[in-house]
């Protein structure tokens, strides 16, 4: 199982000078990605948003800067809001990233849980589903062939045009990000694309049937099982002790969840909710390295996922705390998880 991180590059939306605040966060973010590479994590993802509380409206640009500072870690969007973007430009940007990084680029495409990009780029929310379906179809065509002919209703047609540059990888990896909608999961399976499931509320075990649906949809569509990969993307934090992890993470995470909750009509969160979420059955992967590693392994037994991505940098988290969390993730948590999974596989092989 690949282990990694993702973030939206949170900034203070009330900063007096938004440019300086953005510069500070992106400087720190590049240091975080560089450290994640150095401690042996497999993947780093960066989510696209168009809001005052996030600095990553152009993930490919930031990931290209990170590519020059790293050697092994895979670099992905988390997510690219494909519905409001142009698939040709998305493909060109990530192909360019693939060349700069030596073949480490990926795209994680989604419809987006925030809607700011739709009016910003002149798209109608009435076309929410059709935009994504058509643009995903075009993006898949761009991956498969140097010259493309394509026609749809939401974008002008392309007639036998070449799209460049081509990526270093034979096929640029494309994941579909979903938030728990069964139709989205089934579509990813039918198309034979890897799927990343965001679990940011509720008990993770309730989401496990979605991966069963994904694999069944792929089977019915005749997709190659070898192409089917799954990821769970979650919130959490790692510190030297579990109490310290909770105390450091609660305030910033609650601030973000309450801010978004006011926009969406959710009730306010509190410490009791937080403590329930970090329990063994909850959705937060938080604690000392041993606690977090054990929870990752237990959820792997439930999901049999190929990838695990953790969002630690939520809200105004101090940079030194994030860096310590990344260090512990790579040097303590990852070895524990990898050892446990190796033992599981050995035991399975011995029983066959």
XYZ file of C-alpha atoms in Angstrom:
352
model
C 0.000 0.000 0.000
C 1.252 3.451 -0.917
C 1.310 5.964 1.917
C 1.082 9.678 1.354
C -0.208 13.111 2.215
C -2.492 15.679 0.660
C -3.341 19.280 1.452
C -5.218 22.316 0.145
C -2.469 24.744 1.242
C -4.595 26.441 3.895
C -3.953 30.125 4.576
C -5.437 32.671 6.955
C -8.398 34.162 5.023
C -8.265 37.261 7.241
C -4.573 38.050 6.644
C -3.915 41.744 6.036
C -1.669 41.049 3.047
C -2.905 38.039 1.132
C 0.149 37.980 -1.124
C 2.582 37.704 1.764
C 0.378 35.114 3.449
C 0.294 33.047 0.248
C 4.048 33.333 -0.179
C 4.616 32.149 3.385
C 2.357 29.137 2.976
C 3.766 28.038 -0.367
C 7.344 28.332 0.900
C 6.427 26.108 3.851
C 4.483 23.738 1.614
C 7.491 23.099 -0.611
C 9.546 22.294 2.489
C 6.835 19.853 3.589
C 6.797 18.072 0.229
C 10.580 17.888 0.215
C 10.581 16.351 3.698
C 7.874 13.848 2.715
C 10.149 12.712 -0.110
C 13.185 12.488 2.156
C 11.433 10.321 4.760
C 10.214 7.864 2.128
C 6.516 8.637 1.695
C 5.077 7.552 -1.643
C 2.633 10.268 -2.721
C 1.903 13.960 -2.175
C -1.395 15.442 -3.359
C -2.469 19.060 -3.716
C -6.115 20.080 -4.028
C -7.456 22.807 -6.312
C -9.600 25.492 -4.671
C -10.600 29.051 -5.538
C -11.278 30.485 -2.099
C -9.560 32.976 0.246
C -8.717 30.226 2.754
C -6.624 28.142 0.313
C -3.549 29.019 -1.759
C -3.600 26.151 -4.279
C -5.728 27.313 -7.198
C -3.005 26.073 -9.618
C -1.740 22.729 -8.234
C 0.320 21.826 -11.310
C 2.475 24.945 -10.880
C 3.209 24.210 -7.212
C 3.826 20.524 -7.914
C 6.272 21.458 -10.677
C 8.222 23.532 -8.148
C 8.149 20.531 -5.799
C 9.331 18.236 -8.606
C 12.582 20.182 -8.814
C 13.184 19.625 -5.078
C 12.262 15.923 -4.855
C 13.463 12.630 -6.292
C 11.011 9.790 -5.692
C 7.647 10.911 -4.358
C 4.699 10.829 -6.751
C 2.991 14.197 -7.287
C -0.751 14.386 -7.851
C -3.626 16.802 -7.781
C -6.138 16.089 -5.024
C -8.276 17.092 -6.806
C -8.378 18.770 -10.204
C -11.869 20.261 -10.581
C -12.288 18.912 -14.086
C -15.850 20.148 -14.580
C -14.788 23.813 -14.667
C -11.424 23.350 -16.396
C -10.395 22.492 -19.936
C -9.208 18.894 -20.291
C -6.651 19.823 -22.943
C -4.955 22.318 -20.619
C -5.151 19.883 -17.710
C -3.471 17.202 -19.782
C -0.772 19.590 -21.030
C -0.028 20.889 -17.527
C 0.310 17.443 -15.976
C 2.244 16.067 -18.948
C 4.667 18.948 -18.430
C 4.826 18.098 -14.719
C 5.517 14.489 -15.688
C 8.489 15.566 -17.800
C 9.897 17.844 -15.097
C 9.495 15.180 -12.396
C 10.903 12.302 -14.422
C 7.608 10.421 -14.663
C 6.062 11.040 -11.231
C 2.917 13.013 -12.150
C -0.687 11.935 -11.675
C -4.107 13.527 -12.050
C -6.855 12.998 -9.502
C -9.990 14.379 -11.132
C -13.269 15.187 -9.418
C -16.394 17.270 -9.691
C -15.327 19.340 -6.700
C -16.966 19.711 -3.298
C -16.817 23.516 -3.581
C -18.542 25.398 -6.381
C -16.564 28.670 -6.612
C -14.809 27.627 -9.819
C -18.052 27.268 -11.793
C -19.082 30.950 -11.972
C -15.407 31.961 -12.030
C -14.848 30.116 -15.306
C -18.287 30.704 -16.772
C -19.833 27.285 -16.129
C -23.382 26.637 -15.005
C -24.116 24.461 -11.997
C -27.137 23.194 -13.922
C -24.627 21.296 -16.072
C -22.718 19.882 -13.078
C -22.967 16.197 -14.026
C -22.801 16.532 -17.794
C -19.734 18.769 -17.640
C -17.817 16.193 -15.654
C -18.894 13.226 -17.761
C -17.968 14.880 -21.062
C -14.690 16.359 -19.877
C -13.635 13.086 -18.305
C -14.329 11.371 -21.641
C -12.118 13.896 -23.440
C -9.329 13.632 -20.850
C -9.294 9.858 -21.234
C -9.060 10.236 -25.012
C -6.102 12.623 -24.639
C -4.263 10.041 -22.528
C -4.759 7.289 -25.072
C -3.778 8.975 -28.338
C -1.412 11.682 -29.553
C -3.970 12.908 -32.081
C -7.564 13.277 -30.955
C -10.944 13.614 -32.590
C -13.720 14.249 -30.101
C -17.170 15.867 -29.993
C -19.574 16.693 -27.180
C -22.219 19.215 -26.208
C -20.408 21.236 -23.520
C -17.176 22.051 -25.366
C -16.182 22.708 -29.005
C -15.203 19.595 -30.942
C -11.617 18.601 -31.737
C -10.832 17.242 -35.204
C -7.653 15.158 -35.521
C -5.476 17.519 -33.513
C -2.235 16.621 -31.774
C -1.905 17.546 -28.090
C 1.555 18.186 -26.668
C 3.778 17.624 -24.803
C 3.297 13.924 -24.308
C 4.091 12.579 -20.827
C 7.158 10.531 -19.975
C 4.945 7.767 -18.573
C 3.341 5.662 -21.277
C -0.096 6.579 -19.914
C -0.502 9.502 -17.514
C -2.167 8.060 -14.380
C -5.714 9.291 -13.819
C -7.670 8.689 -10.613
C -11.305 9.594 -9.961
C -11.997 11.261 -6.622
C -15.381 10.596 -5.027
C -17.087 11.696 -1.848
C -19.380 8.736 -1.272
C -21.865 8.986 -4.161
C -22.554 5.428 -5.394
C -23.064 6.588 -8.997
C -19.601 8.177 -9.061
C -17.994 5.054 -7.643
C -19.768 2.830 -10.169
C -18.760 5.109 -13.048
C -15.089 4.882 -12.070
C -15.344 1.100 -11.972
C -17.109 0.873 -15.323
C -14.376 3.037 -16.881
C -11.611 0.973 -15.265
C -10.103 3.989 -13.496
C -8.580 4.009 -9.997
C -10.853 5.580 -7.385
C -9.998 7.714 -4.342
C -12.663 7.871 -1.651
C -12.711 10.845 0.731
C -13.814 9.901 4.248
C -14.111 13.069 6.327
C -17.103 12.170 8.469
C -18.893 9.128 9.845
C -17.465 5.702 10.551
C -15.152 4.417 7.800
C -16.696 0.928 7.871
C -19.911 2.406 6.463
C -18.027 3.301 3.274
C -16.590 -0.178 2.641
C -19.537 -1.353 0.471
C -18.667 1.393 -2.026
C -15.492 -0.442 -2.983
C -17.530 -3.609 -3.469
C -19.797 -1.625 -5.798
C -16.738 -0.269 -7.611
C -15.287 -3.710 -8.249
C -18.653 -5.150 -9.293
C -19.247 -2.305 -11.766
C -15.795 -2.935 -13.223
C -16.459 -6.667 -13.509
C -19.745 -6.098 -15.320
C -18.028 -3.702 -17.736
C -15.316 -6.261 -18.466
C -12.507 -4.163 -17.020
C -9.129 -5.655 -16.206
C -8.977 -6.201 -12.406
C -5.266 -5.306 -12.497
C -6.209 -1.717 -13.402
C -8.461 -1.285 -10.395
C -6.777 0.630 -7.609
C -8.360 2.221 -4.572
C -7.381 4.915 -2.104
C -8.924 6.265 1.045
C -8.248 9.958 1.713
C -8.756 11.022 5.323
C -8.058 13.680 7.962
C -5.670 13.154 10.847
C -2.461 14.121 12.562
C 0.625 12.481 14.066
C 2.633 13.732 17.043
C 4.975 12.212 19.613
C 2.031 11.431 21.923
C -1.652 10.956 21.269
C -2.647 13.711 23.697
C -0.291 16.132 21.970
C -1.650 15.205 18.541
C -5.212 15.858 19.723
C -4.369 19.160 21.379
C -2.447 20.450 18.361
C -4.955 19.340 15.729
C -8.316 20.068 17.356
C -8.299 23.878 17.240
C -7.285 24.368 13.583
C -9.428 21.475 12.364
C -12.498 22.703 14.272
C -12.016 26.204 12.899
C -12.031 24.924 9.323
C -14.953 22.531 9.805
C -17.041 25.215 11.517
C -16.249 27.750 8.791
C -17.340 25.338 6.074
C -20.253 24.201 8.235
C -21.643 27.732 8.440
C -21.627 27.876 4.633
C -23.366 24.528 4.261
C -25.753 24.573 7.195
C -23.967 22.052 9.392
C -24.176 22.271 13.132
C -21.041 23.406 15.005
C -18.468 20.833 16.024
C -17.049 20.502 19.533
C -14.395 18.569 21.434
C -16.775 15.704 22.192
C -17.441 15.223 18.467
C -13.715 15.417 17.822
C -12.870 12.829 20.472
C -15.477 10.448 19.054
C -14.040 10.905 15.567
C -10.542 9.969 16.787
C -11.762 6.791 18.495
C -10.812 3.450 16.903
C -14.052 3.389 14.886
C -13.996 7.091 13.942
C -12.894 8.886 10.804
C -9.872 10.777 12.211
C -6.488 9.014 11.992
C -4.834 10.807 14.880
C -2.354 9.972 17.602
C 1.170 8.796 18.242
C 2.851 6.718 15.508
C 1.786 3.358 16.931
C -1.864 4.424 17.260
C -2.050 5.810 13.728
C -0.232 2.846 12.195
C -2.595 0.393 13.897
C -5.642 2.288 12.627
C -4.280 2.401 9.067
C -3.737 -1.371 9.148
C -7.183 -2.093 10.594
C -8.826 -0.017 7.876
C -6.720 -1.718 5.211
C -8.187 -5.018 6.373
C -11.618 -3.468 5.835
C -11.023 -1.742 2.477
C -8.011 -3.603 0.987
C -7.016 -0.217 -0.410
C -3.900 0.275 -2.517
C -3.227 3.800 -1.252
C -3.745 5.806 1.928
C -3.575 9.612 1.881
C -3.643 11.682 5.061
C -4.553 15.371 5.265
C -2.640 16.755 8.254
C -2.169 20.422 7.321
C -5.698 21.652 7.998
C -6.284 25.292 8.915
C -3.597 27.459 10.511
C -1.379 24.599 11.680
C 2.108 25.758 12.744
C 4.735 24.739 10.205
C 6.998 23.089 12.778
C 4.156 20.850 13.959
C 3.380 19.780 10.386
C 7.038 19.039 9.733
C 7.269 16.901 12.872
C 4.123 15.056 11.849
C 5.567 14.325 8.403
C 8.823 13.119 9.948
C 6.968 10.725 12.256
C 4.737 9.531 9.401
C 7.698 8.583 7.228
C 10.121 7.299 9.860
C 7.754 5.648 12.353
C 4.264 5.078 10.943
C 5.211 3.916 7.450
C 7.654 1.190 8.601
C 5.095 -0.138 11.088
C 2.380 -0.277 8.423
C 4.613 -1.848 5.797
C 5.822 -4.505 8.234
C 2.255 -5.358 9.286
C 1.054 -5.655 5.694
C 4.035 -7.819 4.762
C 3.135 -10.166 7.613
C -0.512 -10.240 6.467
C 0.516 -11.164 2.930
C 2.924 -13.837 4.172
C 0.222 -15.355 6.357
C -2.226 -15.343 3.462
C 0.278 -16.984 1.139
C 1.058 -19.664 3.708
C -2.610 -20.532 4.106
C -3.241 -21.021 0.381
